[in-house]
GROMACS .gro file of C-alpha atoms in nm:
model
  136
    1MET     CA    1  -5.938  -4.276   2.727
    2LYS     CA    2  -5.983  -3.980   2.516
    3LYS     CA    3  -5.785  -3.755   2.784
    4LEU     CA    4  -5.496  -3.999   2.747
    5ILE     CA    5  -5.480  -3.930   2.367
    6ASP     CA    6  -5.510  -3.579   2.394
    7LEU     CA    7  -5.204  -3.384   2.274
    8LYS     CA    8  -5.273  -3.095   2.547
    9THR     CA    9  -5.241  -3.352   2.822
   10LEU     CA   10  -4.963  -3.551   2.690
   11PHE     CA   11  -4.788  -3.222   2.641
   12THR     CA   12  -4.817  -3.143   2.992
   13ALA     CA   13  -4.734  -3.493   3.113
   14VAL     CA   14  -4.412  -3.494   2.891
   15ALA     CA   15  -4.336  -3.149   3.082
   16ILE     CA   16  -4.368  -3.300   3.416
   17LEU     CA   17  -4.161  -3.620   3.336
   18GLU     CA   18  -3.883  -3.427   3.179
   19PHE     CA   19  -3.862  -3.160   3.465
   20CYS     CA   20  -3.837  -3.465   3.694
   21TYR     CA   21  -3.535  -3.575   3.523
   22PHE     CA   22  -3.399  -3.250   3.508
   23LEU     CA   23  -3.418  -3.234   3.893
   24PHE     CA   24  -3.257  -3.600   3.904
   25GLY     CA   25  -2.972  -3.479   3.671
   26MET     CA   26  -2.891  -3.198   3.876
   27LEU     CA   27  -2.864  -3.378   4.230
   28PRO     CA   28  -2.526  -3.338   4.361
   29PRO     CA   29  -2.295  -3.630   4.279
   30SER     CA   30  -2.271  -3.732   4.653
   31ILE     CA   31  -2.665  -3.804   4.655
   32VAL     CA   32  -2.694  -3.932   4.299
   33GLN     CA   33  -2.650  -4.301   4.406
   34PRO     CA   34  -2.870  -4.307   4.698
   35VAL     CA   35  -3.173  -4.125   4.528
   36THR     CA   36  -3.144  -4.305   4.175
   37GLY     CA   37  -2.957  -4.604   4.249
   38TRP     CA   38  -2.733  -4.497   3.965
   39VAL     CA   39  -2.360  -4.596   3.972
   40LEU     CA   40  -2.173  -4.330   3.782
   41SER     CA   41  -1.815  -4.251   3.714
   42PRO     CA   42  -1.706  -3.840   3.740
   43ASP     CA   43  -1.763  -3.822   3.357
   44GLY     CA   44  -2.115  -4.006   3.400
   45HIS     CA   45  -2.199  -3.716   3.653
   46TRP     CA   46  -2.110  -3.441   3.410
   47ILE     CA   47  -2.282  -3.627   3.129
   48THR     CA   48  -2.599  -3.649   3.377
   49LYS     CA   49  -2.595  -3.291   3.406
   50LEU     CA   50  -2.563  -3.207   3.056
   51ILE     CA   51  -2.859  -3.447   2.963
   52GLY     CA   52  -3.054  -3.296   3.253
   53LEU     CA   53  -3.046  -2.940   3.122
   54ALA     CA   54  -3.128  -3.060   2.764
   55LEU     CA   55  -3.420  -3.281   2.917
   56GLY     CA   56  -3.521  -2.968   3.138
   57THR     CA   57  -3.528  -2.752   2.826
   58MET     CA   58  -3.732  -3.014   2.646
   59GLY     CA   59  -3.983  -3.019   2.924
   60TYR     CA   60  -4.004  -2.634   2.903
   61MET     CA   61  -4.080  -2.662   2.553
   62ALA     CA   62  -4.342  -2.922   2.605
   63TRP     CA   63  -4.484  -2.686   2.886
   64ILE     CA   64  -4.490  -2.375   2.648
   65PHE     CA   65  -4.707  -2.569   2.392
   66ARG     CA   66  -4.934  -2.743   2.606
   67LYS     CA   67  -5.208  -2.526   2.551
   68ASN     CA   68  -5.193  -2.502   2.175
   69PRO     CA   69  -4.986  -2.823   2.078
   70HIS     CA   70  -4.778  -2.785   1.750
   71ILE     CA   71  -4.794  -3.117   1.529
   72GLY     CA   72  -4.438  -3.072   1.454
   73VAL     CA   73  -4.346  -3.067   1.832
   74ALA     CA   74  -4.546  -3.382   1.922
   75LYS     CA   75  -4.370  -3.574   1.636
   76GLY     CA   76  -4.023  -3.456   1.798
   77LEU     CA   77  -4.149  -3.566   2.145
   78ALA     CA   78  -4.284  -3.882   2.038
   79ALA     CA   79  -3.957  -3.967   1.856
   80TYR     CA   80  -3.768  -3.877   2.156
   81GLN     CA   81  -3.965  -4.084   2.401
   82VAL     CA   82  -3.961  -4.392   2.203
   83ALA     CA   83  -3.594  -4.341   2.127
   84SER     CA   84  -3.486  -4.289   2.479
   85ALA     CA   85  -3.681  -4.604   2.585
   86THR     CA   86  -3.497  -4.812   2.326
   87MET     CA   87  -3.169  -4.641   2.416
   88ASP     CA   88  -3.210  -4.722   2.806
   89ILE     CA   89  -3.270  -5.110   2.693
   90VAL     CA   90  -2.963  -5.100   2.476
   91MET     CA   91  -2.734  -4.933   2.731
   92TRP     CA   92  -2.865  -5.163   2.998
   93ASN     CA   93  -2.752  -5.459   2.800
   94VAL     CA   94  -2.436  -5.294   2.702
   95MET     CA   95  -2.341  -5.169   3.016
   96LYS     CA   96  -2.448  -5.434   3.247
   97ASP     CA   97  -2.091  -5.548   3.341
   98GLU     CA   98  -2.005  -5.229   3.428
   99GLY     CA   99  -2.227  -5.235   3.722
  100ILE     CA  100  -2.430  -4.906   3.626
  101PHE     CA  101  -2.758  -5.073   3.708
  102ASN     CA  102  -2.665  -5.336   3.939
  103ASN     CA  103  -2.896  -5.270   4.241
  104PRO     CA  104  -3.245  -5.301   4.290
  105LEU     CA  105  -3.303  -4.904   4.301
  106ALA     CA  106  -3.134  -4.866   3.979
  107GLN     CA  107  -3.306  -5.147   3.785
  108THR     CA  108  -3.648  -5.000   3.935
  109THR     CA  109  -3.561  -4.663   3.781
  110VAL     CA  110  -3.443  -4.786   3.472
  111ILE     CA  111  -3.732  -4.982   3.404
  112ALA     CA  112  -3.974  -4.711   3.510
  113ALA     CA  113  -3.807  -4.486   3.263
  114ILE     CA  114  -3.858  -4.760   2.995
  115VAL     CA  115  -4.191  -4.811   3.066
  116SER     CA  116  -4.302  -4.460   3.104
  117HIS     CA  117  -4.119  -4.342   2.783
  118TYR     CA  118  -4.295  -4.598   2.569
  119ILE     CA  119  -4.627  -4.510   2.677
  120LEU     CA  120  -4.572  -4.161   2.640
  121GLY     CA  121  -4.414  -4.227   2.292
  122ILE     CA  122  -4.701  -4.471   2.186
  123LEU     CA  123  -4.986  -4.215   2.311
  124LEU     CA  124  -4.820  -3.919   2.146
  125ILE     CA  125  -4.802  -4.125   1.809
  126ILE     CA  126  -5.185  -4.215   1.889
  127ALA     CA  127  -5.268  -3.853   1.943
  128ILE     CA  128  -5.101  -3.742   1.608
  129LYS     CA  129  -5.250  -3.980   1.394
  130ASN     CA  130  -5.610  -3.899   1.570
  131HIS     CA  131  -5.513  -3.505   1.506
  132LYS     CA  132  -5.428  -3.578   1.116
  133ASN     CA  133  -5.785  -3.789   1.096
  134GLU     CA  134  -5.951  -3.510   1.267
  135SER     CA  135  -5.797  -3.246   1.025
  136ASN     CA  136  -5.907  -3.424   0.732
   0.00000   0.00000   0.00000
């Protein structure tokens, strides 16, 4: 259990997860739907590429700090993880009539994203609180 709330472990997990999102974001438009299930417009593909780059950068920052985690960076990563999962839920509900997640593969990938982001966010919050308690 202690390893699950270790900032070094969590920074590494965030780096790996966000690098995977970077890879998915960089997929050629012709294979996005077969691989992820996402049904995107041309603008959606463009936005996915931009967000993929941002997530890749976030993953790289987590990777850089993995051996010596900075508490400020941990707070930012935790906030992003929780906000991202929440936004996935909101957008799924808002866009459900537009068919973006209307197939089993897309539903599986978005559910996996929601669960993984909430888990990482909560674990980061716990690790931050433990870090503060250990510092006092």
